[in-house]
Amino acid sequence: MYHSAAGRLCSALRDVPALCASSLRQQPHHSPARRRTLSPPVLGSLASLGCCHSLAGWVGDSSAKAPPTPGTAAPPAGGAAVSAPRSVCSMGNSTSRLYSALAKTLSTAALPQDYLEQPEHDQPDPLDPKDLLEECQVALQGRPSRLHRELVSQVDDFRSPPSFRVMQWNILAQALGEGKDNFIKCPIEALNWDERKYLILEEIVINRPDVLCLQEVDHYFDTFQPILSRLGYQCTFLAKPWSPCLDVEHNNGPDGCALFFLQDRFQLVNSAKYRLTARSLKTNQVAIAEILQCKMTGRLVCFAVTHLKARTGWERFRLAQGLDLLRNLESLTQGAKIPLVVCGDFNADPTEEVYKRFASSSLNLNSAYKVLSEDGETEPPYTTWKIRTTGECCNTLDYIWYSQHALKVNAALKMPTEEQIGPNRLPSFTYPSDHLSLVCDFSFNTDPDRLL
């Protein structure tokens, strides 16, 4: 949208392969029993990314969903964890320092809030999905197996209308995880970006969403955009105007919200970006909303992603932000004539007023994860569970809201148990974020006006 000098400079910065050329990851060494060979064409295309985060690919047919399965292999026999030697860009490399300095300079200028928006690019070369999963498994072979979660179906008739999958996830900004969040039970090695990024990508690949909504994304340009675009996604990013990541030394730039959709399933009709307000005052929180047309049914759906203000004591502030977002979405969807799916970390539990306003709004929204409860009216007991210096926090803060008159929840990814999460909580060696991902399959109601 904006093509300012700052935007062009950011674009040019992303295309400096010389800064990362010496940091391309080497092929890991491992035992013959675990040896894998990646095809030369894929390796060549990975290197063409021009940066250290050389991953790409996609697994399976998105139209044929299957329950997630464990994706990582166990450590080698003998119990010793073997780390594959890798040389990769860290948060403190020259690219990060240059990007950080530029971002800090820009953050003080009078620029639009999406000054880091991705410019249009030619369609990237597609990459083999199986190699992405294989790369993840090789990189993570020294870690315990990932958390296994079951997909719980709500549909008895498997001949039901075609569904689409939505994934919501606060992935934990790297700068915040290492520099601000103080996860006192999480080993610092578990937060190492060189491996943590593979856990994030593995979670995305195994769940195979048609629409992916992420918060706390501070590695958009060097990781998620180049990789996911080659998986067939169209990518949109909106940075926070005053991201707290910029306060951390050797950061990778500001964090923000990102929305991705598979271009073989949906077509973009309209896109909007919002800097949320509270009582007419612009805040540091943002939202992205895109109206997409389903290529299988021709139906329109509006997808939105947001991240409201955190911390206790800011309940009224979050309410104001939520009401502002609802007003914008009501206008964009023409008063709910276009079905809506809103994903986000609301930083609000179900007792907060902002939650209640979403549940009672004129947009006729319902929270998708209530389908997992026995009564169909209760949220999960937690979507985040962590231990900080201030104590243990176990809360439900993340939601997928949907237009219940037009859409139906066909399946949802079950939350892991307390035993699976472990006594040290999140993040950990088995899970890369302090927030759990939410995954739902939706289908269109045959009579969308029946509940209006």
Coordinates of C-alpha atoms in Angstrom, one line a residue:
M1 CA 0.0 0.0 0.0
Y2 CA 2.7 2.5 1.0
H3 CA 5.7 3.0 -1.1
S4 CA 7.7 5.5 0.9
A5 CA 11.4 5.8 0.9
A6 CA 11.5 4.0 4.2
G7 CA 9.5 1.1 2.7
R8 CA 11.9 0.9 -0.3
L9 CA 14.9 1.0 2.0
C10 CA 13.4 -1.9 4.1
S11 CA 12.8 -3.8 0.9
A12 CA 16.3 -3.3 -0.3
L13 CA 17.7 -4.4 3.1
R14 CA 15.9 -7.7 2.8
D15 CA 17.7 -8.4 -0.5
V16 CA 21.2 -8.3 0.8
P17 CA 22.3 -11.9 0.5
A18 CA 26.0 -11.1 1.1
L19 CA 25.3 -10.4 4.7
C20 CA 24.0 -14.0 5.3
A21 CA 26.0 -15.9 2.7
S22 CA 28.5 -17.2 5.2
S23 CA 25.6 -18.4 7.5
L24 CA 23.8 -20.9 5.3
R25 CA 23.1 -23.9 7.3
Q26 CA 25.3 -26.9 6.6
Q27 CA 23.8 -30.4 6.1
P28 CA 23.7 -32.0 9.6
H29 CA 25.7 -35.1 10.3
H30 CA 23.8 -38.0 11.9
S31 CA 24.0 -41.7 12.3
P32 CA 23.4 -44.0 9.3
A33 CA 20.1 -45.2 10.7
R34 CA 18.8 -41.6 10.6
R35 CA 20.4 -40.5 7.4
R36 CA 18.2 -38.6 4.9
T37 CA 19.0 -37.3 1.5
L38 CA 17.4 -34.2 0.2
S39 CA 17.1 -33.9 -3.6
P40 CA 19.7 -31.5 -5.1
P41 CA 17.0 -29.3 -6.8
V42 CA 15.4 -28.5 -3.5
L43 CA 18.7 -27.8 -1.8
G44 CA 19.5 -25.4 -4.6
S45 CA 16.2 -23.6 -4.3
L46 CA 16.6 -23.3 -0.5
A47 CA 20.0 -21.7 -0.9
S48 CA 18.4 -19.2 -3.3
L49 CA 16.6 -17.6 -0.4
G50 CA 19.8 -15.8 0.3
C51 CA 19.6 -16.1 4.1
C52 CA 20.1 -18.5 6.9
H53 CA 16.5 -19.6 7.2
S54 CA 16.6 -22.0 4.3
L55 CA 13.4 -24.0 4.6
A56 CA 10.6 -24.6 2.3
G57 CA 7.9 -27.0 1.2
W58 CA 4.5 -28.3 2.1
V59 CA 3.1 -31.7 3.1
G60 CA 0.0 -33.3 1.7
D61 CA -3.1 -32.2 0.0
S62 CA -4.8 -29.4 1.9
S63 CA -8.2 -30.6 0.8
A64 CA -7.8 -33.9 2.5
K65 CA -7.3 -33.1 6.2
A66 CA -5.8 -35.7 8.6
P67 CA -5.3 -35.6 12.3
P68 CA -1.8 -34.4 13.3
T69 CA 0.8 -37.0 14.1
P70 CA 4.1 -36.7 16.0
G71 CA 6.6 -35.1 13.7
T72 CA 9.9 -35.4 15.3
A73 CA 12.1 -38.5 15.8
A74 CA 13.4 -39.6 19.2
P75 CA 17.0 -38.9 20.1
P76 CA 19.6 -41.4 18.9
A77 CA 20.0 -44.7 20.8
G78 CA 22.0 -44.5 24.0
G79 CA 20.1 -41.6 25.4
A80 CA 22.6 -38.9 24.5
A81 CA 21.2 -35.9 22.6
V82 CA 23.3 -35.3 19.6
S83 CA 23.2 -31.7 18.2
A84 CA 23.8 -31.5 14.5
P85 CA 26.5 -28.9 13.7
R86 CA 24.9 -25.9 12.0
S87 CA 26.0 -22.4 11.2
V88 CA 23.1 -20.0 11.1
C89 CA 22.3 -16.4 11.5
S90 CA 21.6 -15.5 15.1
M91 CA 19.7 -12.5 16.5
G92 CA 23.0 -10.7 16.8
N93 CA 24.3 -11.1 13.2
S94 CA 25.1 -8.1 11.0
T95 CA 21.7 -8.4 9.2
S96 CA 19.8 -8.2 12.5
R97 CA 21.9 -5.3 13.8
L98 CA 21.4 -3.3 10.6
Y99 CA 17.7 -4.1 10.5
S100 CA 17.3 -3.2 14.1
A101 CA 19.1 0.1 13.7
L102 CA 16.9 1.0 10.7
A103 CA 13.7 -0.1 12.5
K104 CA 14.5 2.0 15.6
T105 CA 15.2 5.0 13.4
L106 CA 11.9 4.6 11.5
S107 CA 9.9 4.0 14.6
T108 CA 10.5 7.6 15.7
A109 CA 9.4 9.0 12.3
A110 CA 5.9 10.0 11.3
L111 CA 5.3 7.0 9.1
P112 CA 2.2 4.8 8.4
Q113 CA 1.9 2.0 10.9
D114 CA 2.6 -0.6 8.1
Y115 CA 5.9 0.9 6.9
L116 CA 7.3 -2.6 6.9
E117 CA 4.6 -4.0 4.6
Q118 CA 5.9 -6.5 2.1
P119 CA 6.0 -5.2 -1.5
E120 CA 4.6 -7.2 -4.3
H121 CA 6.9 -9.9 -5.6
D122 CA 6.8 -12.3 -8.5
Q123 CA 5.3 -15.7 -7.7
P124 CA 8.1 -17.7 -5.9
D125 CA 9.2 -21.1 -7.1
P126 CA 7.2 -23.8 -5.3
L127 CA 9.2 -26.1 -3.0
D128 CA 8.6 -29.7 -2.0
P129 CA 6.7 -29.9 1.3
K130 CA 8.1 -33.2 2.4
D131 CA 11.6 -31.7 2.5
L132 CA 10.5 -29.0 4.9
L133 CA 9.2 -31.5 7.4
E134 CA 12.3 -33.6 6.9
E135 CA 14.5 -30.5 7.5
C136 CA 12.6 -29.9 10.7
Q137 CA 13.0 -33.4 11.9
V138 CA 16.7 -33.5 11.2
A139 CA 17.2 -30.1 12.9
L140 CA 15.2 -31.3 16.0
Q141 CA 16.6 -34.8 16.3
G142 CA 18.3 -33.9 19.6
R143 CA 15.1 -32.8 21.2
P144 CA 12.3 -34.8 22.7
S145 CA 9.3 -35.6 20.4
R146 CA 6.8 -32.7 19.9
L147 CA 3.5 -32.5 21.9
H148 CA 1.0 -34.8 20.3
R149 CA -2.6 -33.4 20.0
E150 CA -5.6 -35.1 18.6
L151 CA -8.0 -33.5 16.1
V152 CA -11.5 -34.0 17.6
S153 CA -14.2 -34.3 14.9
Q154 CA -17.7 -32.9 15.4
V155 CA -19.1 -34.4 12.2
D156 CA -20.6 -37.8 12.0
D157 CA -21.3 -37.7 8.3
F158 CA -17.9 -37.6 6.4
R159 CA -19.8 -36.7 3.2
S160 CA -20.4 -33.2 4.7
P161 CA -19.6 -30.1 2.7
P162 CA -15.9 -29.4 2.0
S163 CA -14.2 -27.8 5.0
F164 CA -11.4 -25.2 5.3
R165 CA -8.8 -25.2 8.1
V166 CA -8.0 -22.1 10.2
M167 CA -5.0 -21.9 12.6
Q168 CA -4.5 -19.3 15.3
W169 CA -1.2 -18.9 17.1
N170 CA 0.8 -16.5 19.2
I171 CA 4.2 -17.9 18.3
L172 CA 6.2 -15.8 20.9
A173 CA 8.4 -13.1 19.5
Q174 CA 12.0 -14.1 19.6
A175 CA 13.2 -10.9 21.1
L176 CA 10.6 -11.0 23.9
G177 CA 11.2 -14.7 24.6
E178 CA 14.9 -14.2 25.1
G179 CA 15.0 -10.7 26.4
K180 CA 11.8 -9.8 28.3
D181 CA 9.4 -12.6 29.2
N182 CA 11.5 -14.2 32.0
F183 CA 10.4 -17.8 31.6
I184 CA 12.3 -19.0 34.7
K185 CA 11.6 -22.7 34.2
C186 CA 12.5 -22.7 30.5
P187 CA 16.1 -23.4 29.7
I188 CA 17.6 -20.6 27.5
E189 CA 18.7 -23.3 25.1
A190 CA 15.1 -24.1 24.4
L191 CA 14.6 -20.6 23.1
N192 CA 17.4 -20.7 20.6
W193 CA 16.0 -19.4 17.4
D194 CA 18.2 -21.7 15.3
E195 CA 16.0 -24.6 16.5
R196 CA 12.9 -23.0 17.8
K197 CA 12.0 -21.8 14.3
Y198 CA 11.9 -25.4 13.1
L199 CA 9.4 -26.3 15.9
I200 CA 7.2 -23.4 14.8
L201 CA 7.4 -24.4 11.1
E202 CA 6.8 -28.1 11.9
E203 CA 3.6 -27.2 13.8
I204 CA 2.3 -25.2 10.9
V205 CA 3.2 -27.9 8.3
I206 CA 1.7 -30.8 10.2
N207 CA -1.6 -29.0 10.8
R208 CA -1.7 -27.7 7.2
P209 CA -4.0 -24.7 7.6
D210 CA -5.7 -23.0 4.7
V211 CA -5.7 -19.8 6.6
L212 CA -3.0 -19.0 9.2
C213 CA -3.1 -16.2 11.7
L214 CA -0.1 -15.4 13.8
Q215 CA 0.8 -12.9 16.5
E216 CA 4.2 -11.8 17.9
V217 CA 5.9 -12.3 14.5
D218 CA 9.3 -10.7 14.5
H219 CA 10.9 -12.9 11.9
Y220 CA 8.5 -12.3 9.1
F221 CA 10.8 -11.1 6.4
D222 CA 13.7 -13.5 6.9
T223 CA 11.7 -16.6 7.8
F224 CA 7.9 -16.8 7.4
Q225 CA 7.3 -14.7 4.3
P226 CA 10.0 -16.4 2.1
I227 CA 9.1 -19.9 3.3
L228 CA 5.3 -19.7 3.4
S229 CA 5.1 -17.9 0.1
R230 CA 6.9 -20.9 -1.5
L231 CA 4.4 -23.2 0.2
G232 CA 1.7 -21.4 -1.8
Y233 CA 0.5 -18.8 0.7
Q234 CA -0.2 -15.2 0.1
C235 CA 1.3 -13.3 3.0
T236 CA 0.4 -10.1 4.8
F237 CA 2.1 -8.5 7.8
L238 CA 1.5 -5.4 10.0
A239 CA 4.0 -4.3 12.6
K240 CA 3.2 -2.7 15.9
P241 CA 4.1 1.0 15.7
W242 CA 6.1 0.8 18.9
S243 CA 7.0 -2.8 19.2
P244 CA 8.6 -3.8 22.6
C245 CA 11.0 -6.0 20.6
L246 CA 12.9 -2.9 19.6
D247 CA 13.9 -2.4 23.2
V248 CA 15.9 -5.7 23.2
E249 CA 19.5 -5.6 22.1
H250 CA 20.2 -7.5 18.8
N251 CA 16.5 -7.7 18.0
N252 CA 15.2 -8.7 14.6
G253 CA 12.9 -5.7 14.1
P254 CA 9.4 -5.1 15.3
D255 CA 6.8 -7.8 15.9
G256 CA 3.3 -7.7 14.6
C257 CA 0.4 -9.7 13.2
A258 CA 0.5 -11.8 10.1
L259 CA -2.2 -13.4 8.0
F260 CA -1.5 -16.1 5.4
F261 CA -3.9 -18.0 3.1
L262 CA -3.4 -20.7 0.5
Q263 CA -3.8 -19.3 -3.0
D264 CA -5.1 -22.5 -4.5
R265 CA -8.0 -22.5 -2.0
F266 CA -8.8 -18.8 -1.6
Q267 CA -8.7 -15.6 -3.7
L268 CA -8.2 -12.2 -2.2
V269 CA -11.1 -9.8 -2.7
N270 CA -10.4 -7.0 -0.2
S271 CA -7.8 -6.3 2.4
A272 CA -7.7 -3.8 5.3
K273 CA -5.2 -2.9 8.0
Y274 CA -6.2 -1.3 11.3
R275 CA -4.3 0.5 14.1
L276 CA -6.7 -0.1 16.9
T277 CA -8.0 2.9 18.9
A278 CA -9.1 3.3 22.5
R279 CA -11.5 6.3 23.0
S280 CA -10.3 7.8 19.7
L281 CA -6.7 7.5 20.7
K282 CA -4.4 5.4 18.5
T283 CA -2.8 2.5 20.3
N284 CA 0.1 0.1 19.8
Q285 CA -2.1 -2.8 18.8
V286 CA -3.0 -3.7 15.2
A287 CA -5.3 -5.9 13.2
I288 CA -5.5 -7.3 9.6
A289 CA -8.7 -8.2 7.9
E290 CA -9.0 -9.8 4.4
I291 CA -12.1 -10.8 2.5
L292 CA -11.4 -14.0 0.6
Q293 CA -13.4 -16.0 -1.9
C294 CA -13.4 -19.8 -1.6
K295 CA -12.5 -21.3 -4.9
M296 CA -14.4 -24.5 -4.2
T297 CA -17.8 -22.9 -3.3
G298 CA -17.5 -19.3 -4.5
R299 CA -18.5 -18.1 -1.0
L300 CA -17.0 -15.1 0.6
V301 CA -15.4 -15.1 4.1
C302 CA -13.7 -12.3 6.0
F303 CA -10.7 -13.4 8.1
A304 CA -9.2 -11.1 10.7
V305 CA -6.2 -11.4 13.1
T306 CA -5.4 -9.2 16.1
H307 CA -3.5 -9.0 19.3
L308 CA -5.0 -6.9 22.1
K309 CA -3.1 -5.1 24.9
A310 CA -1.6 -7.4 27.6
R311 CA -1.4 -7.3 31.4
T312 CA -3.8 -7.0 34.3
G313 CA -5.2 -3.5 34.8
W314 CA -5.8 -2.9 31.1
E315 CA -9.3 -4.4 30.9
R316 CA -11.0 -1.2 29.9
F317 CA -8.3 -0.5 27.3
R318 CA -8.8 -4.0 25.8
L319 CA -12.5 -3.4 25.7
A320 CA -12.1 -0.2 23.8
Q321 CA -9.8 -1.9 21.3
G322 CA -12.2 -4.8 20.9
L323 CA -15.1 -2.4 20.3
D324 CA -13.1 -0.5 17.7
L325 CA -12.2 -3.8 15.9
L326 CA -15.9 -4.9 15.9
R327 CA -17.0 -1.6 14.4
N328 CA -14.4 -1.9 11.6
L329 CA -15.4 -5.5 10.9
E330 CA -19.1 -4.7 10.9
S331 CA -18.4 -2.1 8.2
L332 CA -16.1 -4.4 6.2
T333 CA -18.5 -7.3 6.3
Q334 CA -21.6 -5.0 5.6
G335 CA -23.2 -5.9 8.9
A336 CA -22.3 -9.6 8.8
K337 CA -23.6 -10.2 5.3
I338 CA -20.1 -11.6 4.7
P339 CA -19.3 -14.5 7.2
L340 CA -16.5 -13.7 9.6
V341 CA -13.6 -15.5 11.3
V342 CA -11.7 -13.5 13.9
C343 CA -8.5 -15.0 15.3
G344 CA -6.4 -13.5 18.0
D345 CA -4.6 -13.3 21.3
F346 CA -7.1 -11.2 23.2
N347 CA -5.2 -11.2 26.5
A348 CA -8.6 -11.5 28.1
D349 CA -10.2 -14.5 29.8
P350 CA -13.9 -15.3 29.3
T351 CA -14.9 -13.2 32.3
E352 CA -13.7 -10.0 30.7
E353 CA -16.0 -7.5 29.2
V354 CA -14.3 -7.6 25.8
Y355 CA -15.0 -11.3 25.5
K356 CA -18.6 -10.8 26.4
R357 CA -19.0 -8.0 23.8
F358 CA -17.7 -10.3 21.1
A359 CA -20.0 -13.0 22.2
S360 CA -23.0 -10.7 22.2
S361 CA -22.2 -8.5 19.2
S362 CA -24.5 -7.9 16.2
L363 CA -22.1 -9.9 14.1
N364 CA -23.5 -13.1 15.7
L365 CA -20.1 -14.5 16.7
N366 CA -19.4 -17.7 18.6
S367 CA -16.1 -19.0 20.0
A368 CA -15.1 -22.1 18.1
Y369 CA -13.3 -23.9 20.9
K370 CA -16.3 -24.2 23.0
V371 CA -17.3 -27.2 20.9
L372 CA -14.7 -29.3 22.8
S373 CA -16.5 -28.9 26.1
E374 CA -19.2 -31.3 27.3
D375 CA -21.9 -28.6 27.3
G376 CA -20.7 -26.8 24.2
E377 CA -20.6 -23.5 26.1
T378 CA -17.3 -23.6 28.0
E379 CA -13.9 -22.5 26.8
P380 CA -10.8 -24.7 27.3
P381 CA -9.2 -24.4 30.8
Y382 CA -6.1 -22.8 29.2
T383 CA -4.5 -21.7 25.9
T384 CA -1.3 -20.4 27.6
W385 CA 0.6 -21.8 30.6
K386 CA 3.9 -20.4 31.8
I387 CA 6.0 -19.7 34.8
R388 CA 7.5 -16.2 35.2
T389 CA 9.2 -14.4 38.0
T390 CA 5.8 -13.1 39.0
G391 CA 4.4 -16.6 39.3
E392 CA 2.6 -19.3 37.3
C393 CA 0.0 -18.2 34.8
C394 CA -2.6 -20.6 33.4
N395 CA -5.2 -18.7 31.3
T396 CA -7.5 -18.9 28.3
L397 CA -6.6 -15.8 26.2
D398 CA -6.7 -17.0 22.6
Y399 CA -9.8 -17.5 20.5
I400 CA -11.2 -18.2 17.0
W401 CA -14.5 -16.4 16.7
Y402 CA -16.8 -17.3 13.8
S403 CA -20.2 -16.3 12.3
Q404 CA -22.4 -19.1 13.6
H405 CA -25.2 -18.3 11.2
A406 CA -23.0 -19.0 8.2
L407 CA -20.3 -21.4 9.4
K408 CA -20.1 -24.7 11.3
V409 CA -17.2 -26.1 13.3
N410 CA -16.4 -29.6 12.0
A411 CA -13.3 -30.3 14.1
A412 CA -10.9 -28.7 16.6
L413 CA -7.4 -29.6 17.8
K414 CA -7.5 -30.8 21.4
M415 CA -5.5 -29.1 24.0
P416 CA -2.6 -31.1 25.5
T417 CA -2.9 -32.3 29.1
E418 CA -1.0 -30.9 32.1
E419 CA 1.1 -34.1 32.0
Q420 CA 1.9 -33.6 28.4
I421 CA 2.9 -30.0 28.9
G422 CA 5.1 -30.9 31.9
P423 CA 5.9 -29.3 35.2
N424 CA 8.1 -26.5 33.7
R425 CA 5.2 -25.4 31.5
L426 CA 5.7 -23.5 28.3
P427 CA 7.8 -22.8 26.3
S428 CA 10.0 -25.8 26.4
F429 CA 12.2 -28.1 24.3
T430 CA 9.0 -29.8 23.0
Y431 CA 6.9 -26.7 22.3
P432 CA 8.2 -23.3 21.0
S433 CA 5.7 -20.8 22.4
D434 CA 4.0 -19.9 25.7
H435 CA 0.7 -20.0 23.8
L436 CA -0.9 -23.2 22.3
S437 CA -2.0 -23.1 18.7
L438 CA -5.7 -23.3 18.0
V439 CA -6.8 -25.3 14.8
C440 CA -10.4 -25.6 13.6
D441 CA -12.1 -27.0 10.5
F442 CA -15.1 -25.0 9.2
S443 CA -17.7 -25.6 6.6
F444 CA -20.4 -23.4 5.2
N445 CA -23.9 -23.9 6.4
T446 CA -26.3 -24.8 3.6
D447 CA -28.8 -22.3 5.0
P448 CA -26.7 -19.3 6.1
D449 CA -29.7 -17.2 7.1
R450 CA -31.3 -19.6 9.5
L451 CA -29.8 -18.1 12.7
L452 CA -30.0 -14.4 11.7

